Structure formats: structure tokens, C-alpha cells
PDB file of C-alpha atoms in Angstrom:
ATOM      1  CA  UNK D  24       0.000   0.000   0.000  1.00 73.00           C
ATOM      2  CA  UNK D  25       2.897   2.337   0.658  1.00 83.00           C
ATOM      3  CA  UNK D  26       4.015   2.020  -2.959  1.00 86.00           C
ATOM      4  CA  UNK D  27       0.531   3.037  -4.102  1.00 90.00           C
ATOM      5  CA  UNK D  28       0.771   6.131  -1.900  1.00 92.00           C
ATOM      6  CA  UNK D  29       3.988   7.203  -3.616  1.00 90.00           C
ATOM      7  CA  UNK D  30       3.296   6.306  -7.248  1.00 94.00           C
ATOM      8  CA  UNK D  31      -0.492   6.717  -7.358  1.00 94.00           C
ATOM      9  CA  UNK D  32      -0.513  10.515  -7.698  1.00 94.00           C
ATOM     10  CA  UNK D  33       2.052  10.433 -10.519  1.00 94.00           C
ATOM     11  CA  UNK D  34       0.040   7.771 -12.333  1.00 95.00           C
ATOM     12  CA  UNK D  35      -3.179   9.774 -11.946  1.00 96.00           C
ATOM     13  CA  UNK D  36      -1.499  12.913 -13.315  1.00 95.00           C
ATOM     14  CA  UNK D  37      -0.121  10.957 -16.284  1.00 93.00           C
ATOM     15  CA  UNK D  38      -3.125   8.873 -17.336  1.00 94.00           C
ATOM     16  CA  UNK D  39      -6.063  10.558 -15.589  1.00 94.00           C
ATOM     17  CA  UNK D  40      -8.381   9.396 -12.850  1.00 96.00           C
ATOM     18  CA  UNK D  41     -10.789   7.307 -14.986  1.00 95.00           C
ATOM     19  CA  UNK D  42      -7.976   5.248 -16.537  1.00 95.00           C
ATOM     20  CA  UNK D  43      -6.233   4.867 -13.186  1.00 96.00           C
ATOM     21  CA  UNK D  44      -9.432   3.591 -11.572  1.00 97.00           C
ATOM     22  CA  UNK D  45      -9.947   1.126 -14.418  1.00 96.00           C
ATOM     23  CA  UNK D  46      -6.312  -0.012 -14.076  1.00 97.00           C
ATOM     24  CA  UNK D  47      -6.598  -0.502 -10.321  1.00 97.00           C
ATOM     25  CA  UNK D  48      -9.951  -2.290 -10.221  1.00 97.00           C
ATOM     26  CA  UNK D  49      -9.289  -4.220 -13.428  1.00 97.00           C
ATOM     27  CA  UNK D  50      -6.024  -5.542 -11.989  1.00 96.00           C
ATOM     28  CA  UNK D  51      -7.816  -6.398  -8.736  1.00 95.00           C
ATOM     29  CA  UNK D  52     -10.517  -8.373 -10.542  1.00 95.00           C
ATOM     30  CA  UNK D  53      -8.122 -10.111 -12.936  1.00 96.00           C
ATOM     31  CA  UNK D  54      -5.690 -11.039 -10.162  1.00 94.00           C
ATOM     32  CA  UNK D  55      -8.553 -12.563  -8.194  1.00 92.00           C
ATOM     33  CA  UNK D  56      -9.641 -14.628 -11.202  1.00 92.00           C
ATOM     34  CA  UNK D  57      -6.098 -15.908 -11.741  1.00 91.00           C
ATOM     35  CA  UNK D  58      -5.755 -16.764  -8.060  1.00 88.00           C
ATOM     36  CA  UNK D  59      -9.083 -18.603  -7.868  1.00 87.00           C
ATOM     37  CA  UNK D  60      -8.398 -20.457 -11.114  1.00 87.00           C
ATOM     38  CA  UNK D  61      -4.987 -21.683  -9.974  1.00 82.00           C
ATOM     39  CA  UNK D  62      -6.279 -22.660  -6.522  1.00 79.00           C
ATOM     40  CA  UNK D  63      -9.091 -24.652  -8.140  1.00 78.00           C
ATOM     41  CA  UNK D  64      -6.589 -26.389 -10.403  1.00 75.00           C
ATOM     42  CA  UNK D  65      -4.336 -27.223  -7.442  1.00 70.00           C
ATOM     43  CA  UNK D  66      -7.283 -28.677  -5.520  1.00 70.00           C
ATOM     44  CA  UNK D  67      -8.280 -30.852  -8.486  1.00 72.00           C
ATOM     45  CA  UNK D  68      -4.711 -32.055  -8.945  1.00 70.00           C
ATOM     46  CA  UNK D  69      -3.958 -32.847  -5.316  1.00 69.00           C
ATOM     47  CA  UNK D  70      -6.748 -34.009  -3.048  1.00 68.00           C
ATOM     48  CA  UNK D  71      -4.674 -33.096   0.020  1.00 66.00           C
ATOM     49  CA  UNK D  72      -4.237 -29.512  -1.131  1.00 63.00           C
ATOM     50  CA  UNK D  73      -5.590 -27.139   1.474  1.00 64.00           C
ATOM     51  CA  UNK D  74      -6.852 -23.940  -0.098  1.00 65.00           C
ATOM     52  CA  UNK D  75      -5.372 -20.651   1.005  1.00 67.00           C
ATOM     53  CA  UNK D  76      -7.541 -17.600   1.224  1.00 69.00           C
ATOM     54  CA  UNK D  77      -6.630 -14.327  -0.381  1.00 70.00           C
ATOM     55  CA  UNK D  78      -7.618 -10.940   0.888  1.00 68.00           C
ATOM     56  CA  UNK D  79      -6.049  -7.647   0.004  1.00 75.00           C
ATOM     57  CA  UNK D  80      -5.092  -5.251  -2.714  1.00 90.00           C
ATOM     58  CA  UNK D  81      -1.693  -6.672  -3.617  1.00 91.00           C
ATOM     59  CA  UNK D  82      -2.770  -7.895  -7.059  1.00 93.00           C
ATOM     60  CA  UNK D  83      -4.123  -4.458  -7.934  1.00 95.00           C
ATOM     61  CA  UNK D  84      -0.982  -2.752  -6.653  1.00 95.00           C
ATOM     62  CA  UNK D  85       1.129  -5.186  -8.657  1.00 96.00           C
ATOM     63  CA  UNK D  86      -0.726  -4.121 -11.799  1.00 96.00           C
ATOM     64  CA  UNK D  87      -0.188  -0.442 -11.016  1.00 97.00           C
ATOM     65  CA  UNK D  88       3.519  -1.065 -10.332  1.00 97.00           C
ATOM     66  CA  UNK D  89       4.036  -2.865 -13.655  1.00 97.00           C
ATOM     67  CA  UNK D  90       2.306  -0.080 -15.575  1.00 97.00           C
ATOM     68  CA  UNK D  91       4.386   2.506 -13.705  1.00 97.00           C
ATOM     69  CA  UNK D  92       7.632   0.648 -14.473  1.00 97.00           C
ATOM     70  CA  UNK D  93       6.660   0.360 -18.137  1.00 96.00           C
ATOM     71  CA  UNK D  94       5.910   4.092 -18.371  1.00 95.00           C
ATOM     72  CA  UNK D  95       8.970   5.215 -16.382  1.00 95.00           C
ATOM     73  CA  UNK D  96      11.504   2.358 -16.376  1.00 96.00           C
ATOM     74  CA  UNK D  97      14.369   4.571 -15.193  1.00 96.00           C
ATOM     75  CA  UNK D  98      12.500   6.104 -12.247  1.00 96.00           C
ATOM     76  CA  UNK D  99      14.604   5.542  -9.144  1.00 95.00           C
ATOM     77  CA  UNK D 100      13.340   3.907  -5.973  1.00 93.00           C
ATOM     78  CA  UNK D 101      15.364   3.883  -2.785  1.00 92.00           C
ATOM     79  CA  UNK D 102      15.357   0.449  -1.160  1.00 90.00           C
ATOM     80  CA  UNK D 103      15.338   0.988   2.603  1.00 90.00           C
ATOM     81  CA  UNK D 104      16.249   4.590   1.857  1.00 89.00           C
ATOM     82  CA  UNK D 105      19.802   3.542   0.977  1.00 94.00           C
ATOM     83  CA  UNK D 106      20.087   1.509  -2.233  1.00 94.00           C
ATOM     84  CA  UNK D 107      18.890   3.172  -5.457  1.00 95.00           C
ATOM     85  CA  UNK D 108      17.165   0.885  -7.953  1.00 96.00           C
ATOM     86  CA  UNK D 109      15.477   1.672 -11.271  1.00 97.00           C
ATOM     87  CA  UNK D 110      11.781   0.861 -11.477  1.00 96.00           C
ATOM     88  CA  UNK D 111      12.252  -1.857 -14.100  1.00 97.00           C
ATOM     89  CA  UNK D 112      14.738  -3.711 -11.878  1.00 96.00           C
ATOM     90  CA  UNK D 113      12.690  -3.379  -8.703  1.00 95.00           C
ATOM     91  CA  UNK D 114       9.438  -4.502 -10.323  1.00 96.00           C
ATOM     92  CA  UNK D 115      11.179  -7.201 -12.355  1.00 96.00           C
ATOM     93  CA  UNK D 116      12.850  -8.573  -9.229  1.00 95.00           C
ATOM     94  CA  UNK D 117       9.562  -8.505  -7.358  1.00 94.00           C
ATOM     95  CA  UNK D 118       7.856 -10.462 -10.142  1.00 96.00           C
ATOM     96  CA  UNK D 119      10.731 -12.941 -10.413  1.00 96.00           C
ATOM     97  CA  UNK D 120      10.434 -13.565  -6.671  1.00 92.00           C
ATOM     98  CA  UNK D 121       6.668 -14.070  -6.990  1.00 91.00           C
ATOM     99  CA  UNK D 122       7.110 -16.461  -9.924  1.00 91.00           C
ATOM    100  CA  UNK D 123       9.699 -18.456  -7.976  1.00 91.00           C
ATOM    101  CA  UNK D 124       7.518 -18.631  -4.865  1.00 87.00           C
ATOM    102  CA  UNK D 125       4.439 -19.597  -6.891  1.00 82.00           C
ATOM    103  CA  UNK D 126       6.268 -22.349  -8.734  1.00 82.00           C
ATOM    104  CA  UNK D 127       7.919 -23.777  -5.610  1.00 79.00           C
ATOM    105  CA  UNK D 128       5.143 -22.878  -3.212  1.00 71.00           C
ATOM    106  CA  UNK D 129       4.748 -24.727   0.020  1.00 61.00           C
ATOM    107  CA  UNK D 130       1.296 -24.072   1.394  1.00 58.00           C
ATOM    108  CA  UNK D 131       2.452 -24.764   4.927  1.00 58.00           C
ATOM    109  CA  UNK D 132       5.010 -21.962   4.959  1.00 63.00           C
ATOM    110  CA  UNK D 133       3.445 -19.262   2.793  1.00 69.00           C
ATOM    111  CA  UNK D 134       0.080 -17.606   3.041  1.00 74.00           C
ATOM    112  CA  UNK D 135       0.835 -15.126   0.263  1.00 80.00           C
ATOM    113  CA  UNK D 136      -1.157 -15.304  -2.969  1.00 84.00           C
ATOM    114  CA  UNK D 137       1.794 -15.009  -5.348  1.00 86.00           C
ATOM    115  CA  UNK D 138      -0.428 -16.013  -8.266  1.00 89.00           C
ATOM    116  CA  UNK D 139      -2.600 -12.963  -7.571  1.00 91.00           C
ATOM    117  CA  UNK D 140       0.474 -10.726  -7.760  1.00 93.00           C
ATOM    118  CA  UNK D 141       1.398 -12.295 -11.096  1.00 95.00           C
ATOM    119  CA  UNK D 142      -2.167 -11.964 -12.405  1.00 95.00           C
ATOM    120  CA  UNK D 143      -2.267  -8.295 -11.463  1.00 96.00           C
ATOM    121  CA  UNK D 144       1.120  -7.787 -13.109  1.00 97.00           C
ATOM    122  CA  UNK D 145      -0.102  -9.424 -16.312  1.00 97.00           C
ATOM    123  CA  UNK D 146      -3.103  -7.108 -16.345  1.00 98.00           C
ATOM    124  CA  UNK D 147      -0.814  -4.120 -15.733  1.00 97.00           C
ATOM    125  CA  UNK D 148       1.380  -5.125 -18.671  1.00 97.00           C
ATOM    126  CA  UNK D 149      -1.617  -5.513 -20.964  1.00 97.00           C
ATOM    127  CA  UNK D 150      -2.977  -2.190 -19.725  1.00 97.00           C
ATOM    128  CA  UNK D 151       0.331  -0.537 -20.626  1.00 97.00           C
ATOM    129  CA  UNK D 152       0.106  -1.955 -24.152  1.00 95.00           C
ATOM    130  CA  UNK D 153      -3.412  -0.519 -24.402  1.00 93.00           C
ATOM    131  CA  UNK D 154      -2.157   2.858 -23.120  1.00 91.00           C
ATOM    132  CA  UNK D 155       0.776   2.920 -25.509  1.00 89.00           C
ATOM    133  CA  UNK D 156      -1.525   2.265 -28.434  1.00 85.00           C
ATOM    134  CA  UNK D 157      -3.944   4.932 -27.232  1.00 78.00           C
ATOM    135  CA  UNK D 158      -1.271   7.574 -26.561  1.00 71.00           C
ATOM    136  CA  UNK D 159       0.644   7.107 -29.840  1.00 54.00           C
TER     137      UNK D 159
END
């Protein structure tokens, strides 16, 4: 949520409130669909699979972050206020971590819906392609 606080206003100024709202809620809905679909598949595949429950805005924020990084890849973020990192590297690393954790997930140690983060990111990437086409 803190990332949304810092990049939200810049995104709203760049693309406008209506598009930002459609990005945020579209990423939230799409990330939920991806999460539910993958959980259903895991339950069908493994009868001992215990479902995890997802609640939060992380998929939507993931979509906003990907769109932000696509629009401004060289924007600098300070990790812990010390280490500078370009947006593309920070978001790319975050998504690589989510992909790794989703692929090697252990439901007993993680209660994070990594698939929702990846679904939101996919929506954010597609939204950027839509924006690029619209703005050019």
C-alpha cells in the first residue's frame, strides 16, 4: 500500500483518474480470477491440497507497479532509503520472486497469494500496451 501512496498521484497525473481507476480495479478483478483459477486447479490435482484464502489489494498494486515501471523504467526507488534501484529492476525482481515462490510454493510456509500478484502484473502489462496504443 505504501508504494501506491507514492506512485499513485504520478500515475493519476499521467493517465487521468478514470484510466487509473480502471487499471486498479481491473487488476484487482483479474488477479482474483487468476488466483481462484490456480487454486481450483491445485485442488483438483492434489486431493490433500488445502486452499489458502486471499484478501487484500496486492494484485491491484502489482498491476499499477508494472504499468508505472513500463511508463517510467528509469525512475529511481530507494530500497530501505539507501540503495537506489530503477523501477524496471525493482518490479522485475519482485515479479521474479513471486514467480519463484508460486512455482515452488509450500502451502504450509506461505500464506501469500503469489499467483494474484502475477495476475495483477499481467493485467498491468496488458494495460500498458493498451495505453501505448492509445497515446501514440
